[in-house]
JSON list of C-alpha atoms in Angstrom, two decimals:
[
{"chain": "A", "resi": 1, "resn": "MET", "atom": "CA", "xyz": [-69.95, 324.13, 32.62]},
{"chain": "A", "resi": 2, "resn": "SER", "atom": "CA", "xyz": [-68.83, 320.61, 33.44]},
{"chain": "A", "resi": 3, "resn": "ARG", "atom": "CA", "xyz": [-69.12, 317.82, 30.92]},
{"chain": "A", "resi": 4, "resn": "ALA", "atom": "CA", "xyz": [-72.31, 315.86, 31.53]},
{"chain": "A", "resi": 5, "resn": "THR", "atom": "CA", "xyz": [-72.01, 312.10, 31.77]},
{"chain": "A", "resi": 6, "resn": "GLU", "atom": "CA", "xyz": [-74.36, 309.71, 30.00]},
{"chain": "A", "resi": 7, "resn": "THR", "atom": "CA", "xyz": [-76.04, 309.01, 33.35]},
{"chain": "A", "resi": 8, "resn": "ASP", "atom": "CA", "xyz": [-76.54, 312.75, 33.93]},
{"chain": "A", "resi": 9, "resn": "LEU", "atom": "CA", "xyz": [-78.10, 313.14, 30.49]},
{"chain": "A", "resi": 10, "resn": "ASP", "atom": "CA", "xyz": [-80.40, 310.17, 31.09]},
{"chain": "A", "resi": 11, "resn": "ALA", "atom": "CA", "xyz": [-81.51, 311.67, 34.39]},
{"chain": "A", "resi": 12, "resn": "PHE", "atom": "CA", "xyz": [-82.13, 315.05, 32.78]},
{"chain": "A", "resi": 13, "resn": "GLU", "atom": "CA", "xyz": [-84.15, 313.54, 29.95]},
{"chain": "A", "resi": 14, "resn": "GLN", "atom": "CA", "xyz": [-86.26, 311.57, 32.42]},
{"chain": "A", "resi": 15, "resn": "VAL", "atom": "CA", "xyz": [-86.89, 314.66, 34.56]},
{"chain": "A", "resi": 16, "resn": "ARG", "atom": "CA", "xyz": [-87.63, 316.84, 31.55]},
{"chain": "A", "resi": 17, "resn": "ASP", "atom": "CA", "xyz": [-90.04, 314.33, 30.03]},
{"chain": "A", "resi": 18, "resn": "ALA", "atom": "CA", "xyz": [-91.80, 313.64, 33.32]},
{"chain": "A", "resi": 19, "resn": "PHE", "atom": "CA", "xyz": [-92.18, 317.31, 34.23]},
{"chain": "A", "resi": 20, "resn": "GLY", "atom": "CA", "xyz": [-93.33, 318.17, 30.73]},
{"chain": "A", "resi": 21, "resn": "ALA", "atom": "CA", "xyz": [-96.03, 315.52, 31.10]},
{"chain": "A", "resi": 22, "resn": "GLY", "atom": "CA", "xyz": [-97.20, 317.13, 34.34]},
{"chain": "A", "resi": 23, "resn": "ASP", "atom": "CA", "xyz": [-95.66, 314.59, 36.71]},
{"chain": "A", "resi": 24, "resn": "PRO", "atom": "CA", "xyz": [-93.75, 315.43, 39.91]},
{"chain": "A", "resi": 25, "resn": "VAL", "atom": "CA", "xyz": [-89.97, 315.06, 40.01]},
{"chain": "A", "resi": 26, "resn": "LEU", "atom": "CA", "xyz": [-87.40, 315.02, 42.79]},
{"chain": "A", "resi": 27, "resn": "ILE", "atom": "CA", "xyz": [-84.61, 317.60, 42.73]},
{"chain": "A", "resi": 28, "resn": "HIS", "atom": "CA", "xyz": [-81.69, 317.57, 45.16]},
{"chain": "A", "resi": 29, "resn": "ASP", "atom": "CA", "xyz": [-80.09, 321.00, 45.18]},
{"chain": "A", "resi": 30, "resn": "PHE", "atom": "CA", "xyz": [-76.43, 320.99, 46.25]},
{"chain": "A", "resi": 31, "resn": "ASP", "atom": "CA", "xyz": [-74.54, 319.53, 49.20]},
{"chain": "A", "resi": 32, "resn": "ASP", "atom": "CA", "xyz": [-72.96, 322.92, 49.88]},
{"chain": "A", "resi": 33, "resn": "ARG", "atom": "CA", "xyz": [-76.30, 324.73, 49.78]},
{"chain": "A", "resi": 34, "resn": "GLU", "atom": "CA", "xyz": [-79.45, 323.49, 51.54]},
{"chain": "A", "resi": 35, "resn": "GLY", "atom": "CA", "xyz": [-78.55, 319.86, 50.88]},
{"chain": "A", "resi": 36, "resn": "GLU", "atom": "CA", "xyz": [-82.24, 319.03, 50.52]},
{"chain": "A", "resi": 37, "resn": "THR", "atom": "CA", "xyz": [-84.37, 317.14, 48.03]},
{"chain": "A", "resi": 38, "resn": "ASP", "atom": "CA", "xyz": [-87.64, 318.78, 47.03]},
{"chain": "A", "resi": 39, "resn": "LEU", "atom": "CA", "xyz": [-90.69, 317.19, 45.50]},
{"chain": "A", "resi": 40, "resn": "VAL", "atom": "CA", "xyz": [-91.46, 319.52, 42.58]},
{"chain": "A", "resi": 41, "resn": "TYR", "atom": "CA", "xyz": [-94.70, 319.76, 40.60]},
{"chain": "A", "resi": 42, "resn": "PRO", "atom": "CA", "xyz": [-95.95, 321.94, 37.77]},
{"chain": "A", "resi": 43, "resn": "ALA", "atom": "CA", "xyz": [-98.56, 324.05, 39.55]},
{"chain": "A", "resi": 44, "resn": "ALA", "atom": "CA", "xyz": [-101.19, 323.23, 36.94]},
{"chain": "A", "resi": 45, "resn": "SER", "atom": "CA", "xyz": [-100.93, 319.52, 37.77]},
{"chain": "A", "resi": 46, "resn": "VAL", "atom": "CA", "xyz": [-101.58, 319.82, 41.49]},
{"chain": "A", "resi": 47, "resn": "ASP", "atom": "CA", "xyz": [-104.79, 318.17, 42.68]},
{"chain": "A", "resi": 48, "resn": "PRO", "atom": "CA", "xyz": [-105.88, 317.17, 46.20]},
{"chain": "A", "resi": 49, "resn": "ALA", "atom": "CA", "xyz": [-103.98, 313.88, 45.93]},
{"chain": "A", "resi": 50, "resn": "ALA", "atom": "CA", "xyz": [-100.78, 315.77, 45.11]},
{"chain": "A", "resi": 51, "resn": "VAL", "atom": "CA", "xyz": [-101.19, 317.99, 48.18]},
{"chain": "A", "resi": 52, "resn": "ALA", "atom": "CA", "xyz": [-101.77, 314.88, 50.29]},
{"chain": "A", "resi": 53, "resn": "ARG", "atom": "CA", "xyz": [-98.58, 313.35, 48.91]},
{"chain": "A", "resi": 54, "resn": "MET", "atom": "CA", "xyz": [-96.59, 316.45, 49.76]},
{"chain": "A", "resi": 55, "resn": "ARG", "atom": "CA", "xyz": [-98.05, 316.47, 53.28]},
{"chain": "A", "resi": 56, "resn": "ASN", "atom": "CA", "xyz": [-97.54, 312.78, 53.95]},
{"chain": "A", "resi": 57, "resn": "ASP", "atom": "CA", "xyz": [-94.48, 311.80, 51.91]},
{"chain": "A", "resi": 58, "resn": "ALA", "atom": "CA", "xyz": [-92.47, 315.03, 51.80]},
{"chain": "A", "resi": 59, "resn": "GLY", "atom": "CA", "xyz": [-93.55, 316.88, 54.93]},
{"chain": "A", "resi": 60, "resn": "GLY", "atom": "CA", "xyz": [-91.97, 320.23, 54.20]},
{"chain": "A", "resi": 61, "resn": "LEU", "atom": "CA", "xyz": [-93.57, 323.56, 53.37]},
{"chain": "A", "resi": 62, "resn": "VAL", "atom": "CA", "xyz": [-95.79, 323.56, 50.29]},
{"chain": "A", "resi": 63, "resn": "CYS", "atom": "CA", "xyz": [-94.79, 326.62, 48.26]},
{"chain": "A", "resi": 64, "resn": "VAL", "atom": "CA", "xyz": [-95.53, 327.97, 44.79]},
{"chain": "A", "resi": 65, "resn": "ALA", "atom": "CA", "xyz": [-92.59, 329.58, 43.03]},
{"chain": "A", "resi": 66, "resn": "LEU", "atom": "CA", "xyz": [-93.47, 332.29, 40.51]},
{"chain": "A", "resi": 67, "resn": "ALA", "atom": "CA", "xyz": [-91.13, 333.86, 37.98]},
{"chain": "A", "resi": 68, "resn": "ASP", "atom": "CA", "xyz": [-89.83, 337.34, 38.81]},
{"chain": "A", "resi": 69, "resn": "ASP", "atom": "CA", "xyz": [-91.61, 339.02, 35.88]},
{"chain": "A", "resi": 70, "resn": "VAL", "atom": "CA", "xyz": [-94.88, 337.40, 36.95]},
{"chain": "A", "resi": 71, "resn": "ALA", "atom": "CA", "xyz": [-94.40, 338.54, 40.55]},
{"chain": "A", "resi": 72, "resn": "GLU", "atom": "CA", "xyz": [-93.60, 342.05, 39.31]},
{"chain": "A", "resi": 73, "resn": "SER", "atom": "CA", "xyz": [-96.77, 342.17, 37.19]},
{"chain": "A", "resi": 74, "resn": "LEU", "atom": "CA", "xyz": [-98.81, 341.03, 40.18]},
{"chain": "A", "resi": 75, "resn": "ALA", "atom": "CA", "xyz": [-97.02, 343.39, 42.61]},
{"chain": "A", "resi": 76, "resn": "LEU", "atom": "CA", "xyz": [-95.93, 340.46, 44.78]},
{"chain": "A", "resi": 77, "resn": "PRO", "atom": "CA", "xyz": [-93.02, 341.66, 46.93]},
{"chain": "A", "resi": 78, "resn": "PHE", "atom": "CA", "xyz": [-90.25, 339.88, 48.75]},
{"chain": "A", "resi": 79, "resn": "MET", "atom": "CA", "xyz": [-91.56, 339.80, 52.30]},
{"chain": "A", "resi": 80, "resn": "ASP", "atom": "CA", "xyz": [-88.32, 341.04, 53.81]},
{"chain": "A", "resi": 81, "resn": "ASP", "atom": "CA", "xyz": [-88.64, 344.18, 51.68]},
{"chain": "A", "resi": 82, "resn": "VAL", "atom": "CA", "xyz": [-92.06, 345.15, 53.03]},
{"chain": "A", "resi": 83, "resn": "LEU", "atom": "CA", "xyz": [-92.18, 343.99, 56.64]},
{"chain": "A", "resi": 84, "resn": "ASP", "atom": "CA", "xyz": [-91.20, 346.68, 59.12]},
{"chain": "A", "resi": 85, "resn": "HIS", "atom": "CA", "xyz": [-90.05, 344.58, 62.04]},
{"chain": "A", "resi": 86, "resn": "PRO", "atom": "CA", "xyz": [-86.66, 343.87, 63.64]},
{"chain": "A", "resi": 87, "resn": "ALA", "atom": "CA", "xyz": [-87.00, 340.18, 62.74]},
{"chain": "A", "resi": 88, "resn": "THR", "atom": "CA", "xyz": [-86.62, 341.03, 59.05]},
{"chain": "A", "resi": 89, "resn": "ALA", "atom": "CA", "xyz": [-83.18, 342.60, 59.48]},
{"chain": "A", "resi": 90, "resn": "SER", "atom": "CA", "xyz": [-79.79, 340.92, 59.07]},
{"chain": "A", "resi": 91, "resn": "HIS", "atom": "CA", "xyz": [-80.75, 337.69, 57.32]},
{"chain": "A", "resi": 92, "resn": "ASP", "atom": "CA", "xyz": [-77.64, 335.67, 58.05]},
{"chain": "A", "resi": 93, "resn": "LEU", "atom": "CA", "xyz": [-78.59, 332.60, 56.02]},
{"chain": "A", "resi": 94, "resn": "ALA", "atom": "CA", "xyz": [-75.87, 329.98, 55.95]},
{"chain": "A", "resi": 95, "resn": "TYR", "atom": "CA", "xyz": [-76.94, 328.80, 52.49]},
{"chain": "A", "resi": 96, "resn": "ASP", "atom": "CA", "xyz": [-78.08, 331.96, 50.69]},
{"chain": "A", "resi": 97, "resn": "SER", "atom": "CA", "xyz": [-78.06, 335.76, 50.60]},
{"chain": "A", "resi": 98, "resn": "ARG", "atom": "CA", "xyz": [-81.83, 336.23, 50.98]},
{"chain": "A", "resi": 99, "resn": "SER", "atom": "CA", "xyz": [-85.16, 334.47, 51.31]},
{"chain": "A", "resi": 100, "resn": "SER", "atom": "CA", "xyz": [-87.43, 334.03, 48.28]},
{"chain": "A", "resi": 101, "resn": "PHE", "atom": "CA", "xyz": [-90.63, 334.32, 50.31]},
{"chain": "A", "resi": 102, "resn": "SER", "atom": "CA", "xyz": [-93.42, 336.61, 49.23]},
{"chain": "A", "resi": 103, "resn": "PHE", "atom": "CA", "xyz": [-96.73, 336.47, 51.11]},
{"chain": "A", "resi": 104, "resn": "THR", "atom": "CA", "xyz": [-99.30, 333.71, 51.55]},
{"chain": "A", "resi": 105, "resn": "VAL", "atom": "CA", "xyz": [-102.61, 333.39, 49.71]},
{"chain": "A", "resi": 106, "resn": "ASN", "atom": "CA", "xyz": [-105.87, 331.49, 49.49]},
{"chain": "A", "resi": 107, "resn": "HIS", "atom": "CA", "xyz": [-108.13, 331.38, 46.47]},
{"chain": "A", "resi": 108, "resn": "ARG", "atom": "CA", "xyz": [-111.31, 333.30, 47.27]},
{"chain": "A", "resi": 109, "resn": "ASP", "atom": "CA", "xyz": [-113.43, 330.25, 46.40]},
{"chain": "A", "resi": 110, "resn": "SER", "atom": "CA", "xyz": [-111.70, 328.22, 49.11]},
{"chain": "A", "resi": 111, "resn": "PHE", "atom": "CA", "xyz": [-113.17, 327.82, 52.60]},
{"chain": "A", "resi": 112, "resn": "THR", "atom": "CA", "xyz": [-110.50, 327.60, 55.31]},
{"chain": "A", "resi": 113, "resn": "GLY", "atom": "CA", "xyz": [-107.77, 327.34, 52.68]},
{"chain": "A", "resi": 114, "resn": "ILE", "atom": "CA", "xyz": [-105.81, 324.56, 54.41]},
{"chain": "A", "resi": 115, "resn": "THR", "atom": "CA", "xyz": [-107.54, 321.41, 53.21]},
{"chain": "A", "resi": 116, "resn": "ASP", "atom": "CA", "xyz": [-106.02, 319.40, 50.39]},
{"chain": "A", "resi": 117, "resn": "ARG", "atom": "CA", "xyz": [-108.92, 320.43, 48.16]},
{"chain": "A", "resi": 118, "resn": "ASP", "atom": "CA", "xyz": [-108.59, 324.12, 49.06]},
{"chain": "A", "resi": 119, "resn": "ARG", "atom": "CA", "xyz": [-104.82, 324.23, 48.61]},
{"chain": "A", "resi": 120, "resn": "ALA", "atom": "CA", "xyz": [-105.05, 322.35, 45.33]},
{"chain": "A", "resi": 121, "resn": "MET", "atom": "CA", "xyz": [-107.56, 324.93, 44.10]},
{"chain": "A", "resi": 122, "resn": "THR", "atom": "CA", "xyz": [-105.29, 327.81, 45.06]},
{"chain": "A", "resi": 123, "resn": "ILE", "atom": "CA", "xyz": [-102.16, 326.21, 43.61]},
{"chain": "A", "resi": 124, "resn": "SER", "atom": "CA", "xyz": [-103.59, 324.98, 40.32]},
{"chain": "A", "resi": 125, "resn": "ARG", "atom": "CA", "xyz": [-105.23, 328.33, 39.62]},
{"chain": "A", "resi": 126, "resn": "LEU", "atom": "CA", "xyz": [-101.87, 330.09, 39.97]},
{"chain": "A", "resi": 127, "resn": "ALA", "atom": "CA", "xyz": [-100.63, 328.43, 36.76]},
{"chain": "A", "resi": 128, "resn": "PRO", "atom": "CA", "xyz": [-102.98, 330.19, 34.29]},
{"chain": "A", "resi": 129, "resn": "VAL", "atom": "CA", "xyz": [-102.61, 333.35, 36.34]},
{"chain": "A", "resi": 130, "resn": "ALA", "atom": "CA", "xyz": [-98.84, 333.22, 35.84]},
{"chain": "A", "resi": 131, "resn": "ASP", "atom": "CA", "xyz": [-99.25, 332.79, 32.08]},
{"chain": "A", "resi": 132, "resn": "ALA", "atom": "CA", "xyz": [-101.77, 335.63, 31.88]},
{"chain": "A", "resi": 133, "resn": "ALA", "atom": "CA", "xyz": [-99.59, 337.94, 34.00]},
{"chain": "A", "resi": 134, "resn": "ARG", "atom": "CA", "xyz": [-96.56, 337.23, 31.80]},
{"chain": "A", "resi": 135, "resn": "ALA", "atom": "CA", "xyz": [-98.65, 338.11, 28.75]},
{"chain": "A", "resi": 136, "resn": "GLY", "atom": "CA", "xyz": [-99.79, 341.37, 30.37]},
{"chain": "A", "resi": 137, "resn": "ASP", "atom": "CA", "xyz": [-103.41, 340.24, 30.63]},
{"chain": "A", "resi": 138, "resn": "TYR", "atom": "CA", "xyz": [-103.66, 339.97, 34.43]},
{"chain": "A", "resi": 139, "resn": "ASP", "atom": "CA", "xyz": [-102.52, 342.46, 37.06]},
{"chain": "A", "resi": 140, "resn": "ALA", "atom": "CA", "xyz": [-102.45, 343.04, 40.81]},
{"chain": "A", "resi": 141, "resn": "THR", "atom": "CA", "xyz": [-106.09, 344.13, 40.88]},
{"chain": "A", "resi": 142, "resn": "ASP", "atom": "CA", "xyz": [-107.14, 340.93, 39.09]},
{"chain": "A", "resi": 143, "resn": "PHE", "atom": "CA", "xyz": [-105.02, 338.96, 41.53]},
{"chain": "A", "resi": 144, "resn": "GLY", "atom": "CA", "xyz": [-106.68, 340.64, 44.50]},
{"chain": "A", "resi": 145, "resn": "ASN", "atom": "CA", "xyz": [-110.09, 339.88, 43.09]},
{"chain": "A", "resi": 146, "resn": "GLU", "atom": "CA", "xyz": [-109.24, 336.18, 42.83]},
{"chain": "A", "resi": 147, "resn": "PHE", "atom": "CA", "xyz": [-106.96, 335.58, 45.84]},
{"chain": "A", "resi": 148, "resn": "ARG", "atom": "CA", "xyz": [-106.85, 336.83, 49.41]},
{"chain": "A", "resi": 149, "resn": "ALA", "atom": "CA", "xyz": [-103.91, 337.26, 51.76]},
{"chain": "A", "resi": 150, "resn": "PRO", "atom": "CA", "xyz": [-102.81, 336.03, 54.18]},
{"chain": "A", "resi": 151, "resn": "GLY", "atom": "CA", "xyz": [-103.63, 332.45, 53.34]},
{"chain": "A", "resi": 152, "resn": "HIS", "atom": "CA", "xyz": [-102.25, 328.93, 53.42]},
{"chain": "A", "resi": 153, "resn": "VAL", "atom": "CA", "xyz": [-100.19, 328.72, 50.21]},
{"chain": "A", "resi": 154, "resn": "HIS", "atom": "CA", "xyz": [-96.73, 330.27, 50.43]},
{"chain": "A", "resi": 155, "resn": "LEU", "atom": "CA", "xyz": [-95.58, 332.20, 47.39]},
{"chain": "A", "resi": 156, "resn": "LEU", "atom": "CA", "xyz": [-91.92, 332.38, 46.37]},
{"chain": "A", "resi": 157, "resn": "ARG", "atom": "CA", "xyz": [-90.47, 334.94, 44.00]},
{"chain": "A", "resi": 158, "resn": "GLY", "atom": "CA", "xyz": [-87.82, 333.67, 41.62]},
{"chain": "A", "resi": 159, "resn": "ALA", "atom": "CA", "xyz": [-84.61, 335.60, 40.98]},
{"chain": "A", "resi": 160, "resn": "PRO", "atom": "CA", "xyz": [-84.80, 337.89, 37.91]},
{"chain": "A", "resi": 161, "resn": "ASN", "atom": "CA", "xyz": [-82.24, 335.92, 35.90]},
{"chain": "A", "resi": 162, "resn": "LEU", "atom": "CA", "xyz": [-83.10, 332.59, 37.46]},
{"chain": "A", "resi": 163, "resn": "LEU", "atom": "CA", "xyz": [-80.04, 330.33, 37.66]},
{"chain": "A", "resi": 164, "resn": "ASP", "atom": "CA", "xyz": [-77.62, 333.11, 36.73]},
{"chain": "A", "resi": 165, "resn": "ASP", "atom": "CA", "xyz": [-78.63, 334.92, 39.93]},
{"chain": "A", "resi": 166, "resn": "ARG", "atom": "CA", "xyz": [-79.57, 332.16, 42.36]},
{"chain": "A", "resi": 167, "resn": "GLN", "atom": "CA", "xyz": [-79.51, 328.37, 42.34]},
{"chain": "A", "resi": 168, "resn": "GLY", "atom": "CA", "xyz": [-82.22, 327.36, 44.77]},
{"chain": "A", "resi": 169, "resn": "HIS", "atom": "CA", "xyz": [-85.11, 324.99, 44.23]},
{"chain": "A", "resi": 170, "resn": "THR", "atom": "CA", "xyz": [-87.22, 328.01, 43.30]},
{"chain": "A", "resi": 171, "resn": "GLU", "atom": "CA", "xyz": [-85.01, 328.81, 40.32]},
{"chain": "A", "resi": 172, "resn": "LEU", "atom": "CA", "xyz": [-84.28, 325.18, 39.39]},
{"chain": "A", "resi": 173, "resn": "GLY", "atom": "CA", "xyz": [-88.00, 324.45, 39.22]},
{"chain": "A", "resi": 174, "resn": "LEU", "atom": "CA", "xyz": [-88.84, 327.58, 37.24]},
{"chain": "A", "resi": 175, "resn": "ALA", "atom": "CA", "xyz": [-85.97, 326.98, 34.80]},
{"chain": "A", "resi": 176, "resn": "LEU", "atom": "CA", "xyz": [-87.26, 323.44, 34.28]},
{"chain": "A", "resi": 177, "resn": "ALA", "atom": "CA", "xyz": [-90.76, 324.80, 33.60]},
{"chain": "A", "resi": 178, "resn": "ASP", "atom": "CA", "xyz": [-89.29, 327.17, 31.01]},
{"chain": "A", "resi": 179, "resn": "GLU", "atom": "CA", "xyz": [-87.41, 324.28, 29.43]},
{"chain": "A", "resi": 180, "resn": "VAL", "atom": "CA", "xyz": [-90.62, 322.34, 28.80]},
{"chain": "A", "resi": 181, "resn": "ASP", "atom": "CA", "xyz": [-92.83, 325.37, 28.00]},
{"chain": "A", "resi": 182, "resn": "LEU", "atom": "CA", "xyz": [-95.01, 325.15, 31.10]},
{"chain": "A", "resi": 183, "resn": "PRO", "atom": "CA", "xyz": [-96.42, 328.16, 32.98]},
{"chain": "A", "resi": 184, "resn": "PRO", "atom": "CA", "xyz": [-93.89, 329.93, 35.23]},
{"chain": "A", "resi": 185, "resn": "ALA", "atom": "CA", "xyz": [-95.46, 328.53, 38.40]},
{"chain": "A", "resi": 186, "resn": "VAL", "atom": "CA", "xyz": [-94.04, 325.45, 40.14]},
{"chain": "A", "resi": 187, "resn": "VAL", "atom": "CA", "xyz": [-94.64, 323.82, 43.50]},
{"chain": "A", "resi": 188, "resn": "VAL", "atom": "CA", "xyz": [-91.73, 322.87, 45.74]},
{"chain": "A", "resi": 189, "resn": "CYS", "atom": "CA", "xyz": [-91.90, 320.90, 48.98]},
{"chain": "A", "resi": 190, "resn": "GLU", "atom": "CA", "xyz": [-88.91, 319.70, 51.01]},
{"chain": "A", "resi": 191, "resn": "MET", "atom": "CA", "xyz": [-88.60, 316.01, 51.77]},
{"chain": "A", "resi": 192, "resn": "LEU", "atom": "CA", "xyz": [-88.01, 315.50, 55.50]},
{"chain": "A", "resi": 193, "resn": "ASP", "atom": "CA", "xyz": [-86.97, 312.49, 57.58]},
{"chain": "A", "resi": 194, "resn": "ASP", "atom": "CA", "xyz": [-89.34, 311.42, 60.37]},
{"chain": "A", "resi": 195, "resn": "HIS", "atom": "CA", "xyz": [-86.58, 309.56, 62.21]},
{"chain": "A", "resi": 196, "resn": "SER", "atom": "CA", "xyz": [-83.60, 311.93, 62.14]},
{"chain": "A", "resi": 197, "resn": "GLY", "atom": "CA", "xyz": [-85.54, 315.18, 62.29]},
{"chain": "A", "resi": 198, "resn": "SER", "atom": "CA", "xyz": [-83.46, 316.43, 59.37]},
{"chain": "A", "resi": 199, "resn": "ALA", "atom": "CA", "xyz": [-83.79, 316.59, 55.62]},
{"chain": "A", "resi": 200, "resn": "LEU", "atom": "CA", "xyz": [-84.27, 313.24, 53.93]},
{"chain": "A", "resi": 201, "resn": "SER", "atom": "CA", "xyz": [-80.91, 311.86, 52.84]},
{"chain": "A", "resi": 202, "resn": "VAL", "atom": "CA", "xyz": [-80.07, 311.75, 49.16]},
{"chain": "A", "resi": 203, "resn": "SER", "atom": "CA", "xyz": [-79.97, 307.96, 49.20]},
{"chain": "A", "resi": 204, "resn": "ALA", "atom": "CA", "xyz": [-83.40, 307.77, 50.83]},
{"chain": "A", "resi": 205, "resn": "ALA", "atom": "CA", "xyz": [-84.77, 310.30, 48.35]},
{"chain": "A", "resi": 206, "resn": "ARG", "atom": "CA", "xyz": [-83.40, 308.24, 45.46]},
{"chain": "A", "resi": 207, "resn": "GLU", "atom": "CA", "xyz": [-84.96, 305.12, 46.95]},
{"chain": "A", "resi": 208, "resn": "TYR", "atom": "CA", "xyz": [-88.31, 306.91, 47.27]},
{"chain": "A", "resi": 209, "resn": "ALA", "atom": "CA", "xyz": [-88.08, 308.00, 43.64]},
{"chain": "A", "resi": 210, "resn": "THR", "atom": "CA", "xyz": [-87.32, 304.45, 42.49]},
{"chain": "A", "resi": 211, "resn": "ARG", "atom": "CA", "xyz": [-90.11, 302.96, 44.60]},
{"chain": "A", "resi": 212, "resn": "HIS", "atom": "CA", "xyz": [-92.69, 305.40, 43.26]},
{"chain": "A", "resi": 213, "resn": "GLU", "atom": "CA", "xyz": [-91.31, 305.48, 39.69]},
{"chain": "A", "resi": 214, "resn": "LEU", "atom": "CA", "xyz": [-90.49, 309.17, 39.84]},
{"chain": "A", "resi": 215, "resn": "ALA", "atom": "CA", "xyz": [-87.59, 310.92, 38.12]},
{"chain": "A", "resi": 216, "resn": "PHE", "atom": "CA", "xyz": [-84.73, 312.15, 40.35]},
{"chain": "A", "resi": 217, "resn": "ILE", "atom": "CA", "xyz": [-81.89, 314.52, 39.53]},
{"chain": "A", "resi": 218, "resn": "ASP", "atom": "CA", "xyz": [-79.06, 316.29, 41.35]},
{"chain": "A", "resi": 219, "resn": "GLY", "atom": "CA", "xyz": [-78.82, 320.06, 41.11]},
{"chain": "A", "resi": 220, "resn": "ASP", "atom": "CA", "xyz": [-75.39, 319.90, 39.48]},
{"chain": "A", "resi": 221, "resn": "SER", "atom": "CA", "xyz": [-76.71, 317.78, 36.63]},
{"chain": "A", "resi": 222, "resn": "LEU", "atom": "CA", "xyz": [-79.80, 319.96, 36.20]},
{"chain": "A", "resi": 223, "resn": "LEU", "atom": "CA", "xyz": [-77.71, 323.10, 36.29]},
{"chain": "A", "resi": 224, "resn": "ASP", "atom": "CA", "xyz": [-75.41, 321.76, 33.57]},
{"chain": "A", "resi": 225, "resn": "GLU", "atom": "CA", "xyz": [-78.38, 321.32, 31.26]},
{"chain": "A", "resi": 226, "resn": "LEU", "atom": "CA", "xyz": [-80.39, 324.44, 32.10]},
{"chain": "A", "resi": 227, "resn": "ALA", "atom": "CA", "xyz": [-77.88, 327.19, 32.91]}
]
C-alpha cells in the first residue's frame, strides 16, 4: 500500500463523510483500467431528482451494485453464466476479466419502469432489500414477489472479496458503503462527454465536482484507504 498524502486523506475524508450522509460522490477508477469517473450514490438516497441528474449530467448507464453475498441470497447470477448464446463467450475485455452484470429489474409497483420516479422507486427499495438479504430475512422468492425482470434498472454483482478480487467502480462503491455502514447497494453511473463522445476527462469531472460542491476521489487514493 502506498503512503497516502495529506491531500489524499482530505479527499477520502470528504468522500467518506459525504457518502455516509447520503450524498453522491465522484470516483475516478484508474487510468490503466476503464479510465472513467462515475457518479456514485447510496441506493437508499436515490430519488427522482437523483435519477434526473444521472441522466442529464452523467449520461452513462444507471446501475445498482449489490454485494456478492446479497446477490447469492437473492439468486442473482452473473448474466454471462446463465445466457446460452454465442455472444456470451470469449469476453475479451481490455480492462477486466469479466462483466459484473446480472439482470435488469423493475419494482412491481412501477408502471413502465423507465421514468425517473419509477427508477428511483426500484433503486431506493433495493437498499433495505440488500440489508434484509444479508441478514437472511429476504430470499429469491421475496425478491420475485417485489421485483420483475427484465426491467430498466441494471443490477451488478460485486466480487466476493470486493477490492481483493476486483477494483472496479462496483467494488469501490460497495467497499465505501461498508466503510460508512450503509446497505450493500450502491448506484454507479458513468460520466460521459457530449463533445468528444468519450468518457468525461478527469479534469472536467473534477471541475463538475467543484461546481456542484461534490466530493471527488481517485481510485488509487480510495484503494489505499479501503483495501
